[in-house]
């Protein structure tokens, strides 16, 4: 059994609750700015999250929820422009510090760095969104802490396909058995398990009813020494917050 060498983090929903009050708001701002009357409610956005990727999500919306909207060969270009505008609104919103990291994230990343544990990112979101979150919610310059940032259109098949994790593993020059993945959603865990990675889940409001039966551990949050996680399934090895010692035990189990 190889030793644990790297932690690979999903971004949206895992590092921060960015979907409901971040991405959703930015999509709606882009729609309004373009003169469209589209508005994604909190509830509808939950349904739209079944498709990963902002451009793919808009195409799905037109296909399933707004079938009266006329589409033609120019629609992909319209979606591309809307998406560029959405990214601007999203990064602007994050630059105000509007979205904090989830509990335990900063502490765990600091512990990893202090112990020379390699860290990477594997996400469906646009690279600029990752930078905006890390620079404003984690620490200025923290983007450089991550050895690999696998993001957005770098692979054509987004999560739930395993491609983005396989791409990250290749860049790290590691095997899946050397790493752990951190996810929050069904599409995320399908992707990480598809790449053969042991996966730890922290749920959120949109994903709490997802099927995480393949996860090593399912938690409500990463937890802090003075604010324990709640274990929803899996072996927490008697611990109450995610720390490197616990991660080594999960990896070795
Ligand atoms: C999250 C996503 C993304 C974002 C939108 O993926 O599904 O689509 O909602 O991002 P992950 P873009 O949890 O893997 O980070 O609009 O930039 O595509
Ligand atoms: Mg996610």
PDB file of N, CA and C in Angstrom, residues 132-232:
ATOM      1  N   UNK A 132     -10.489  33.346  -8.422  1.00  0.00           N
ATOM      2  CA  UNK A 132     -11.243  34.356  -7.664  1.00  0.00           C
ATOM      3  C   UNK A 132     -11.567  33.848  -6.265  1.00  0.00           C
ATOM      4  N   UNK A 133     -11.955  32.587  -6.161  1.00  0.00           N
ATOM      5  CA  UNK A 133     -12.292  32.049  -4.837  1.00  0.00           C
ATOM      6  C   UNK A 133     -11.044  31.945  -3.967  1.00  0.00           C
ATOM      7  N   UNK A 134      -9.987  31.364  -4.515  1.00  0.00           N
ATOM      8  CA  UNK A 134      -8.778  31.147  -3.705  1.00  0.00           C
ATOM      9  C   UNK A 134      -8.168  32.478  -3.258  1.00  0.00           C
ATOM     10  N   UNK A 135      -8.071  33.420  -4.182  1.00  0.00           N
ATOM     11  CA  UNK A 135      -7.401  34.683  -3.856  1.00  0.00           C
ATOM     12  C   UNK A 135      -8.191  35.519  -2.847  1.00  0.00           C
ATOM     13  N   UNK A 136      -9.526  35.420  -2.902  1.00  0.00           N
ATOM     14  CA  UNK A 136     -10.343  36.280  -2.031  1.00  0.00           C
ATOM     15  C   UNK A 136     -10.837  35.587  -0.778  1.00  0.00           C
ATOM     16  N   UNK A 137     -11.001  34.253  -0.833  1.00  0.00           N
ATOM     17  CA  UNK A 137     -11.543  33.560   0.348  1.00  0.00           C
ATOM     18  C   UNK A 137     -10.460  32.803   1.114  1.00  0.00           C
ATOM     19  N   UNK A 138      -9.409  32.351   0.422  1.00  0.00           N
ATOM     20  CA  UNK A 138      -8.341  31.611   1.113  1.00  0.00           C
ATOM     21  C   UNK A 138      -7.227  32.586   1.497  1.00  0.00           C
ATOM     22  N   UNK A 139      -6.443  32.995   0.533  1.00  0.00           N
ATOM     23  CA  UNK A 139      -5.375  33.965   0.828  1.00  0.00           C
ATOM     24  C   UNK A 139      -4.817  34.480  -0.483  1.00  0.00           C
ATOM     25  N   UNK A 140      -4.428  35.720  -0.515  1.00  0.00           N
ATOM     26  CA  UNK A 140      -3.820  36.271  -1.727  1.00  0.00           C
ATOM     27  C   UNK A 140      -2.568  35.450  -2.066  1.00  0.00           C
ATOM     28  N   UNK A 141      -2.486  35.006  -3.298  1.00  0.00           N
ATOM     29  CA  UNK A 141      -1.332  34.201  -3.712  1.00  0.00           C
ATOM     30  C   UNK A 141      -1.535  32.704  -3.515  1.00  0.00           C
ATOM     31  N   UNK A 142      -2.661  32.317  -2.913  1.00  0.00           N
ATOM     32  CA  UNK A 142      -2.844  30.897  -2.569  1.00  0.00           C
ATOM     33  C   UNK A 142      -3.084  30.010  -3.790  1.00  0.00           C
ATOM     34  N   UNK A 143      -3.409  30.605  -4.934  1.00  0.00           N
ATOM     35  CA  UNK A 143      -3.557  29.798  -6.147  1.00  0.00           C
ATOM     36  C   UNK A 143      -2.272  29.000  -6.398  1.00  0.00           C
ATOM     37  N   UNK A 144      -1.126  29.626  -6.063  1.00  0.00           N
ATOM     38  CA  UNK A 144       0.163  28.966  -6.300  1.00  0.00           C
ATOM     39  C   UNK A 144       0.431  27.804  -5.349  1.00  0.00           C
ATOM     40  N   UNK A 145      -0.360  27.685  -4.310  1.00  0.00           N
ATOM     41  CA  UNK A 145      -0.151  26.560  -3.380  1.00  0.00           C
ATOM     42  C   UNK A 145      -0.536  25.229  -4.031  1.00  0.00           C
ATOM     43  N   UNK A 146      -1.407  25.312  -5.048  1.00  0.00           N
ATOM     44  CA  UNK A 146      -1.939  24.092  -5.667  1.00  0.00           C
ATOM     45  C   UNK A 146      -1.046  23.698  -6.843  1.00  0.00           C
ATOM     46  N   UNK A 147      -0.516  22.515  -6.749  1.00  0.00           N
ATOM     47  CA  UNK A 147       0.446  22.062  -7.748  1.00  0.00           C
ATOM     48  C   UNK A 147      -0.207  21.909  -9.117  1.00  0.00           C
ATOM     49  N   UNK A 148      -1.447  21.453  -9.107  1.00  0.00           N
ATOM     50  CA  UNK A 148      -2.194  21.291 -10.357  1.00  0.00           C
ATOM     51  C   UNK A 148      -3.580  21.890 -10.156  1.00  0.00           C
ATOM     52  N   UNK A 149      -4.027  22.695 -11.135  1.00  0.00           N
ATOM     53  CA  UNK A 149      -5.419  23.145 -11.115  1.00  0.00           C
ATOM     54  C   UNK A 149      -6.061  22.647 -12.403  1.00  0.00           C
ATOM     55  N   UNK A 150      -6.828  21.580 -12.251  1.00  0.00           N
ATOM     56  CA  UNK A 150      -7.544  20.998 -13.387  1.00  0.00           C
ATOM     57  C   UNK A 150      -8.946  21.605 -13.386  1.00  0.00           C
ATOM     58  N   UNK A 151      -9.263  22.397 -14.428  1.00  0.00           N
ATOM     59  CA  UNK A 151     -10.508  23.166 -14.368  1.00  0.00           C
ATOM     60  C   UNK A 151     -11.136  23.367 -15.744  1.00  0.00           C
ATOM     61  N   UNK A 152     -12.448  23.513 -15.733  1.00  0.00           N
ATOM     62  CA  UNK A 152     -13.212  23.958 -16.897  1.00  0.00           C
ATOM     63  C   UNK A 152     -13.081  23.068 -18.118  1.00  0.00           C
ATOM     64  N   UNK A 153     -12.825  23.716 -19.258  1.00  0.00           N
ATOM     65  CA  UNK A 153     -12.853  23.021 -20.557  1.00  0.00           C
ATOM     66  C   UNK A 153     -11.550  22.294 -20.880  1.00  0.00           C
ATOM     67  N   UNK A 154     -10.680  22.137 -19.882  1.00  0.00           N
ATOM     68  CA  UNK A 154      -9.381  21.499 -20.138  1.00  0.00           C
ATOM     69  C   UNK A 154      -9.555  20.046 -20.600  1.00  0.00           C
ATOM     70  N   UNK A 155     -10.652  19.435 -20.161  1.00  0.00           N
ATOM     71  CA  UNK A 155     -11.049  18.143 -20.748  1.00  0.00           C
ATOM     72  C   UNK A 155     -12.447  18.341 -21.336  1.00  0.00           C
ATOM     73  N   UNK A 156     -12.730  17.754 -22.484  1.00  0.00           N
ATOM     74  CA  UNK A 156     -14.045  17.979 -23.101  1.00  0.00           C
ATOM     75  C   UNK A 156     -15.205  17.365 -22.314  1.00  0.00           C
ATOM     76  N   UNK A 157     -14.991  16.221 -21.700  1.00  0.00           N
ATOM     77  CA  UNK A 157     -16.079  15.562 -20.963  1.00  0.00           C
ATOM     78  C   UNK A 157     -15.980  15.928 -19.488  1.00  0.00           C
ATOM     79  N   UNK A 158     -16.934  16.752 -19.042  1.00  0.00           N
ATOM     80  CA  UNK A 158     -16.899  17.226 -17.652  1.00  0.00           C
ATOM     81  C   UNK A 158     -17.443  16.163 -16.707  1.00  0.00           C
ATOM     82  N   UNK A 159     -17.331  16.416 -15.377  1.00  0.00           N
ATOM     83  CA  UNK A 159     -17.931  15.505 -14.401  1.00  0.00           C
ATOM     84  C   UNK A 159     -19.397  15.281 -14.792  1.00  0.00           C
ATOM     85  N   UNK A 160     -19.950  14.103 -14.699  1.00  0.00           N
ATOM     86  CA  UNK A 160     -19.490  12.941 -13.944  1.00  0.00           C
ATOM     87  C   UNK A 160     -18.403  12.092 -14.621  1.00  0.00           C
ATOM     88  N   UNK A 161     -17.958  12.465 -15.828  1.00  0.00           N
ATOM     89  CA  UNK A 161     -16.851  11.708 -16.443  1.00  0.00           C
ATOM     90  C   UNK A 161     -15.609  11.808 -15.548  1.00  0.00           C
ATOM     91  N   UNK A 162     -14.782  10.795 -15.581  1.00  0.00           N
ATOM     92  CA  UNK A 162     -13.585  10.740 -14.719  1.00  0.00           C
ATOM     93  C   UNK A 162     -12.426  11.560 -15.290  1.00  0.00           C
ATOM     94  N   UNK A 163     -12.598  12.107 -16.492  1.00  0.00           N
ATOM     95  CA  UNK A 163     -11.473  12.706 -17.232  1.00  0.00           C
ATOM     96  C   UNK A 163     -10.707  13.784 -16.454  1.00  0.00           C
ATOM     97  N   UNK A 164     -11.439  14.646 -15.740  1.00  0.00           N
ATOM     98  CA  UNK A 164     -10.761  15.767 -15.070  1.00  0.00           C
ATOM     99  C   UNK A 164      -9.867  15.266 -13.925  1.00  0.00           C
ATOM    100  N   UNK A 165     -10.304  14.213 -13.232  1.00  0.00           N
ATOM    101  CA  UNK A 165      -9.452  13.622 -12.190  1.00  0.00           C
ATOM    102  C   UNK A 165      -8.273  12.876 -12.820  1.00  0.00           C
ATOM    103  N   UNK A 166      -8.545  12.161 -13.903  1.00  0.00           N
ATOM    104  CA  UNK A 166      -7.441  11.452 -14.564  1.00  0.00           C
ATOM    105  C   UNK A 166      -6.403  12.435 -15.089  1.00  0.00           C
ATOM    106  N   UNK A 167      -6.885  13.583 -15.575  1.00  0.00           N
ATOM    107  CA  UNK A 167      -5.967  14.616 -16.072  1.00  0.00           C
ATOM    108  C   UNK A 167      -5.107  15.140 -14.921  1.00  0.00           C
ATOM    109  N   UNK A 168      -5.754  15.402 -13.773  1.00  0.00           N
ATOM    110  CA  UNK A 168      -5.013  15.909 -12.601  1.00  0.00           C
ATOM    111  C   UNK A 168      -3.975  14.880 -12.138  1.00  0.00           C
ATOM    112  N   UNK A 169      -4.357  13.605 -12.106  1.00  0.00           N
ATOM    113  CA  UNK A 169      -3.419  12.550 -11.673  1.00  0.00           C
ATOM    114  C   UNK A 169      -2.214  12.485 -12.597  1.00  0.00           C
ATOM    115  N   UNK A 170      -2.495  12.640 -13.890  1.00  0.00           N
ATOM    116  CA  UNK A 170      -1.400  12.590 -14.861  1.00  0.00           C
ATOM    117  C   UNK A 170      -0.428  13.753 -14.628  1.00  0.00           C
ATOM    118  N   UNK A 171      -0.987  14.945 -14.393  1.00  0.00           N
ATOM    119  CA  UNK A 171      -0.134  16.112 -14.143  1.00  0.00           C
ATOM    120  C   UNK A 171       0.671  15.949 -12.856  1.00  0.00           C
ATOM    121  N   UNK A 172       0.060  15.332 -11.861  1.00  0.00           N
ATOM    122  CA  UNK A 172       0.748  15.106 -10.583  1.00  0.00           C
ATOM    123  C   UNK A 172       1.774  13.975 -10.696  1.00  0.00           C
ATOM    124  N   UNK A 173       1.616  13.182 -11.758  1.00  0.00           N
ATOM    125  CA  UNK A 173       2.438  11.979 -11.946  1.00  0.00           C
ATOM    126  C   UNK A 173       2.261  11.011 -10.771  1.00  0.00           C
ATOM    127  N   UNK A 174       1.007  10.842 -10.365  1.00  0.00           N
ATOM    128  CA  UNK A 174       0.670   9.943  -9.255  1.00  0.00           C
ATOM    129  C   UNK A 174      -0.412   8.968  -9.703  1.00  0.00           C
ATOM    130  N   UNK A 175      -0.501   7.873  -8.963  1.00  0.00           N
ATOM    131  CA  UNK A 175      -1.595   6.919  -9.157  1.00  0.00           C
ATOM    132  C   UNK A 175      -2.757   7.339  -8.267  1.00  0.00           C
ATOM    133  N   UNK A 176      -3.959   6.879  -8.633  1.00  0.00           N
ATOM    134  CA  UNK A 176      -5.125   7.183  -7.801  1.00  0.00           C
ATOM    135  C   UNK A 176      -4.924   6.677  -6.373  1.00  0.00           C
ATOM    136  N   UNK A 177      -4.232   5.560  -6.229  1.00  0.00           N
ATOM    137  CA  UNK A 177      -4.035   4.969  -4.899  1.00  0.00           C
ATOM    138  C   UNK A 177      -3.089   5.793  -4.018  1.00  0.00           C
ATOM    139  N   UNK A 178      -2.458   6.835  -4.586  1.00  0.00           N
ATOM    140  CA  UNK A 178      -1.582   7.715  -3.803  1.00  0.00           C
ATOM    141  C   UNK A 178      -2.353   8.918  -3.242  1.00  0.00           C
ATOM    142  N   UNK A 179      -3.635   9.044  -3.619  1.00  0.00           N
ATOM    143  CA  UNK A 179      -4.353  10.306  -3.365  1.00  0.00           C
ATOM    144  C   UNK A 179      -5.703  10.082  -2.706  1.00  0.00           C
ATOM    145  N   UNK A 180      -6.259  11.176  -2.192  1.00  0.00           N
ATOM    146  CA  UNK A 180      -7.660  11.207  -1.747  1.00  0.00           C
ATOM    147  C   UNK A 180      -8.347  12.354  -2.480  1.00  0.00           C
ATOM    148  N   UNK A 181      -9.650  12.165  -2.774  1.00  0.00           N
ATOM    149  CA  UNK A 181     -10.438  13.237  -3.399  1.00  0.00           C
ATOM    150  C   UNK A 181     -11.472  13.751  -2.407  1.00  0.00           C
ATOM    151  N   UNK A 182     -11.821  15.043  -2.575  1.00  0.00           N
ATOM    152  CA  UNK A 182     -12.812  15.696  -1.718  1.00  0.00           C
ATOM    153  C   UNK A 182     -13.911  16.243  -2.610  1.00  0.00           C
ATOM    154  N   UNK A 183     -15.134  15.804  -2.366  1.00  0.00           N
ATOM    155  CA  UNK A 183     -16.255  16.158  -3.233  1.00  0.00           C
ATOM    156  C   UNK A 183     -17.489  16.503  -2.409  1.00  0.00           C
ATOM    157  N   UNK A 184     -18.523  17.004  -3.117  1.00  0.00           N
ATOM    158  CA  UNK A 184     -19.766  17.347  -2.417  1.00  0.00           C
ATOM    159  C   UNK A 184     -21.016  16.851  -3.141  1.00  0.00           C
ATOM    160  N   UNK A 185     -20.858  16.264  -4.325  1.00  0.00           N
ATOM    161  CA  UNK A 185     -22.055  15.992  -5.138  1.00  0.00           C
ATOM    162  C   UNK A 185     -21.981  14.624  -5.815  1.00  0.00           C
ATOM    163  N   UNK A 186     -23.125  14.199  -6.323  1.00  0.00           N
ATOM    164  CA  UNK A 186     -23.182  12.917  -7.031  1.00  0.00           C
ATOM    165  C   UNK A 186     -22.329  12.950  -8.301  1.00  0.00           C
ATOM    166  N   UNK A 187     -22.453  14.027  -9.083  1.00  0.00           N
ATOM    167  CA  UNK A 187     -21.617  14.111 -10.288  1.00  0.00           C
ATOM    168  C   UNK A 187     -20.142  14.110  -9.925  1.00  0.00           C
ATOM    169  N   UNK A 188     -19.819  14.752  -8.805  1.00  0.00           N
ATOM    170  CA  UNK A 188     -18.429  14.810  -8.356  1.00  0.00           C
ATOM    171  C   UNK A 188     -17.902  13.446  -7.964  1.00  0.00           C
ATOM    172  N   UNK A 189     -18.683  12.715  -7.173  1.00  0.00           N
ATOM    173  CA  UNK A 189     -18.166  11.408  -6.707  1.00  0.00           C
ATOM    174  C   UNK A 189     -18.164  10.391  -7.842  1.00  0.00           C
ATOM    175  N   UNK A 190     -19.078  10.522  -8.783  1.00  0.00           N
ATOM    176  CA  UNK A 190     -19.025   9.616  -9.945  1.00  0.00           C
ATOM    177  C   UNK A 190     -17.690   9.818 -10.672  1.00  0.00           C
ATOM    178  N   UNK A 191     -17.287  11.072 -10.773  1.00  0.00           N
ATOM    179  CA  UNK A 191     -16.039  11.399 -11.458  1.00  0.00           C
ATOM    180  C   UNK A 191     -14.825  10.876 -10.683  1.00  0.00           C
ATOM    181  N   UNK A 192     -14.789  11.133  -9.376  1.00  0.00           N
ATOM    182  CA  UNK A 192     -13.615  10.724  -8.580  1.00  0.00           C
ATOM    183  C   UNK A 192     -13.543   9.200  -8.461  1.00  0.00           C
ATOM    184  N   UNK A 193     -14.690   8.561  -8.231  1.00  0.00           N
ATOM    185  CA  UNK A 193     -14.662   7.087  -8.144  1.00  0.00           C
ATOM    186  C   UNK A 193     -14.336   6.471  -9.503  1.00  0.00           C
ATOM    187  N   UNK A 194     -14.782   7.142 -10.554  1.00  0.00           N
ATOM    188  CA  UNK A 194     -14.464   6.672 -11.910  1.00  0.00           C
ATOM    189  C   UNK A 194     -12.970   6.675 -12.160  1.00  0.00           C
ATOM    190  N   UNK A 195     -12.272   7.584 -11.460  1.00  0.00           N
ATOM    191  CA  UNK A 195     -10.805   7.641 -11.560  1.00  0.00           C
ATOM    192  C   UNK A 195     -10.151   6.785 -10.468  1.00  0.00           C
ATOM    193  N   UNK A 196     -10.951   5.987  -9.764  1.00  0.00           N
ATOM    194  CA  UNK A 196     -10.464   5.036  -8.732  1.00  0.00           C
ATOM    195  C   UNK A 196      -9.951   5.724  -7.474  1.00  0.00           C
ATOM    196  N   UNK A 197     -10.414   6.946  -7.212  1.00  0.00           N
ATOM    197  CA  UNK A 197      -9.930   7.673  -6.027  1.00  0.00           C
ATOM    198  C   UNK A 197     -10.834   7.441  -4.831  1.00  0.00           C
ATOM    199  N   UNK A 198     -10.234   7.140  -3.685  1.00  0.00           N
ATOM    200  CA  UNK A 198     -11.009   7.144  -2.451  1.00  0.00           C
ATOM    201  C   UNK A 198     -11.504   8.577  -2.229  1.00  0.00           C
ATOM    202  N   UNK A 199     -12.774   8.681  -1.823  1.00  0.00           N
ATOM    203  CA  UNK A 199     -13.392  10.011  -1.799  1.00  0.00           C
ATOM    204  C   UNK A 199     -14.072  10.316  -0.464  1.00  0.00           C
ATOM    205  N   UNK A 200     -13.835  11.529   0.005  1.00  0.00           N
ATOM    206  CA  UNK A 200     -14.495  12.027   1.215  1.00  0.00           C
ATOM    207  C   UNK A 200     -15.509  13.086   0.777  1.00  0.00           C
ATOM    208  N   UNK A 201     -16.728  12.960   1.288  1.00  0.00           N
ATOM    209  CA  UNK A 201     -17.802  13.877   0.896  1.00  0.00           C
ATOM    210  C   UNK A 201     -18.156  14.814   2.042  1.00  0.00           C
ATOM    211  N   UNK A 202     -18.292  16.109   1.718  1.00  0.00           N
ATOM    212  CA  UNK A 202     -18.968  17.031   2.630  1.00  0.00           C
ATOM    213  C   UNK A 202     -20.212  17.515   1.893  1.00  0.00           C
ATOM    214  N   UNK A 203     -21.357  17.189   2.438  1.00  0.00           N
ATOM    215  CA  UNK A 203     -22.620  17.498   1.753  1.00  0.00           C
ATOM    216  C   UNK A 203     -22.946  18.987   1.871  1.00  0.00           C
ATOM    217  N   UNK A 204     -23.887  19.440   1.064  1.00  0.00           N
ATOM    218  CA  UNK A 204     -24.476  20.772   1.259  1.00  0.00           C
ATOM    219  C   UNK A 204     -25.967  20.674   0.959  1.00  0.00           C
ATOM    220  N   UNK A 205     -26.658  21.788   1.045  1.00  0.00           N
ATOM    221  CA  UNK A 205     -28.129  21.768   0.908  1.00  0.00           C
ATOM    222  C   UNK A 205     -28.590  21.163  -0.413  1.00  0.00           C
ATOM    223  N   UNK A 206     -27.856  21.419  -1.483  1.00  0.00           N
ATOM    224  CA  UNK A 206     -28.264  20.912  -2.795  1.00  0.00           C
ATOM    225  C   UNK A 206     -27.962  19.421  -2.955  1.00  0.00           C
ATOM    226  N   UNK A 207     -27.020  18.891  -2.166  1.00  0.00           N
ATOM    227  CA  UNK A 207     -26.551  17.517  -2.434  1.00  0.00           C
ATOM    228  C   UNK A 207     -26.845  16.541  -1.291  1.00  0.00           C
ATOM    229  N   UNK A 208     -27.537  17.023  -0.249  1.00  0.00           N
ATOM    230  CA  UNK A 208     -27.690  16.172   0.952  1.00  0.00           C
ATOM    231  C   UNK A 208     -28.440  14.868   0.697  1.00  0.00           C
ATOM    232  N   UNK A 209     -29.260  14.816  -0.366  1.00  0.00           N
ATOM    233  CA  UNK A 209     -29.991  13.577  -0.651  1.00  0.00           C
ATOM    234  C   UNK A 209     -29.342  12.737  -1.762  1.00  0.00           C
ATOM    235  N   UNK A 210     -28.170  13.140  -2.231  1.00  0.00           N
ATOM    236  CA  UNK A 210     -27.478  12.375  -3.281  1.00  0.00           C
ATOM    237  C   UNK A 210     -27.018  11.015  -2.734  1.00  0.00           C
ATOM    238  N   UNK A 211     -26.796  10.083  -3.642  1.00  0.00           N
ATOM    239  CA  UNK A 211     -26.337   8.744  -3.265  1.00  0.00           C
ATOM    240  C   UNK A 211     -24.806   8.740  -3.181  1.00  0.00           C
ATOM    241  N   UNK A 212     -24.301   8.672  -1.955  1.00  0.00           N
ATOM    242  CA  UNK A 212     -22.852   8.682  -1.751  1.00  0.00           C
ATOM    243  C   UNK A 212     -22.345   7.320  -1.273  1.00  0.00           C
ATOM    244  N   UNK A 213     -23.003   6.268  -1.725  1.00  0.00           N
ATOM    245  CA  UNK A 213     -22.683   4.942  -1.183  1.00  0.00           C
ATOM    246  C   UNK A 213     -21.241   4.502  -1.470  1.00  0.00           C
ATOM    247  N   UNK A 214     -20.586   5.074  -2.467  1.00  0.00           N
ATOM    248  CA  UNK A 214     -19.194   4.675  -2.754  1.00  0.00           C
ATOM    249  C   UNK A 214     -18.163   5.466  -1.969  1.00  0.00           C
ATOM    250  N   UNK A 215     -18.612   6.411  -1.137  1.00  0.00           N
ATOM    251  CA  UNK A 215     -17.657   7.290  -0.437  1.00  0.00           C
ATOM    252  C   UNK A 215     -16.996   6.582   0.733  1.00  0.00           C
ATOM    253  N   UNK A 216     -15.758   6.988   1.052  1.00  0.00           N
ATOM    254  CA  UNK A 216     -15.077   6.459   2.233  1.00  0.00           C
ATOM    255  C   UNK A 216     -15.670   7.047   3.501  1.00  0.00           C
ATOM    256  N   UNK A 217     -16.080   8.313   3.412  1.00  0.00           N
ATOM    257  CA  UNK A 217     -16.635   9.009   4.571  1.00  0.00           C
ATOM    258  C   UNK A 217     -17.565  10.110   4.053  1.00  0.00           C
ATOM    259  N   UNK A 218     -18.745  10.222   4.663  1.00  0.00           N
ATOM    260  CA  UNK A 218     -19.678  11.292   4.297  1.00  0.00           C
ATOM    261  C   UNK A 218     -19.943  12.131   5.545  1.00  0.00           C
ATOM    262  N   UNK A 219     -19.650  13.435   5.439  1.00  0.00           N
ATOM    263  CA  UNK A 219     -19.734  14.358   6.575  1.00  0.00           C
ATOM    264  C   UNK A 219     -20.630  15.541   6.231  1.00  0.00           C
ATOM    265  N   UNK A 220     -21.119  16.222   7.265  1.00  0.00           N
ATOM    266  CA  UNK A 220     -21.874  17.457   7.001  1.00  0.00           C
ATOM    267  C   UNK A 220     -20.924  18.602   6.662  1.00  0.00           C
ATOM    268  N   UNK A 221     -19.682  18.518   7.162  1.00  0.00           N
ATOM    269  CA  UNK A 221     -18.665  19.568   6.945  1.00  0.00           C
ATOM    270  C   UNK A 221     -17.324  19.002   7.388  1.00  0.00           C
ATOM    271  N   UNK A 222     -16.222  19.693   7.071  1.00  0.00           N
ATOM    272  CA  UNK A 222     -14.901  19.179   7.464  1.00  0.00           C
ATOM    273  C   UNK A 222     -14.669  19.288   8.967  1.00  0.00           C
ATOM    274  N   UNK A 223     -15.301  20.281   9.586  1.00  0.00           N
ATOM    275  CA  UNK A 223     -15.206  20.421  11.033  1.00  0.00           C
ATOM    276  C   UNK A 223     -13.942  21.132  11.487  1.00  0.00           C
ATOM    277  N   UNK A 224     -13.994  21.574  12.738  1.00  0.00           N
ATOM    278  CA  UNK A 224     -12.852  22.228  13.400  1.00  0.00           C
ATOM    279  C   UNK A 224     -12.682  21.574  14.765  1.00  0.00           C
ATOM    280  N   UNK A 225     -11.514  21.712  15.384  1.00  0.00           N
ATOM    281  CA  UNK A 225     -11.324  21.105  16.708  1.00  0.00           C
ATOM    282  C   UNK A 225     -12.430  21.481  17.697  1.00  0.00           C
ATOM    283  N   UNK A 226     -12.897  22.730  17.633  1.00  0.00           N
ATOM    284  CA  UNK A 226     -13.949  23.143  18.569  1.00  0.00           C
ATOM    285  C   UNK A 226     -15.348  23.124  17.952  1.00  0.00           C
ATOM    286  N   UNK A 227     -15.470  22.546  16.767  1.00  0.00           N
ATOM    287  CA  UNK A 227     -16.770  22.492  16.084  1.00  0.00           C
ATOM    288  C   UNK A 227     -16.818  21.217  15.237  1.00  0.00           C
ATOM    289  N   UNK A 228     -17.156  20.087  15.875  1.00  0.00           N
ATOM    290  CA  UNK A 228     -17.011  18.786  15.209  1.00  0.00           C
ATOM    291  C   UNK A 228     -17.929  18.584  14.017  1.00  0.00           C
ATOM    292  N   UNK A 229     -17.484  17.704  13.108  1.00  0.00           N
ATOM    293  CA  UNK A 229     -18.369  17.300  12.010  1.00  0.00           C
ATOM    294  C   UNK A 229     -19.395  16.302  12.517  1.00  0.00           C
ATOM    295  N   UNK A 230     -20.450  16.121  11.736  1.00  0.00           N
ATOM    296  CA  UNK A 230     -21.394  15.026  11.968  1.00  0.00           C
ATOM    297  C   UNK A 230     -21.118  13.984  10.896  1.00  0.00           C
ATOM    298  N   UNK A 231     -20.949  12.733  11.313  1.00  0.00           N
ATOM    299  CA  UNK A 231     -20.672  11.659  10.356  1.00  0.00           C
ATOM    300  C   UNK A 231     -21.981  11.070   9.853  1.00  0.00           C
ATOM    301  N   UNK A 232     -22.177  11.111   8.551  1.00  0.00           N
ATOM    302  CA  UNK A 232     -23.420  10.590   7.961  1.00  0.00           C
ATOM    303  C   UNK A 232     -23.253   9.146   7.516  1.00  0.00           C
TER     304      UNK A 232
END
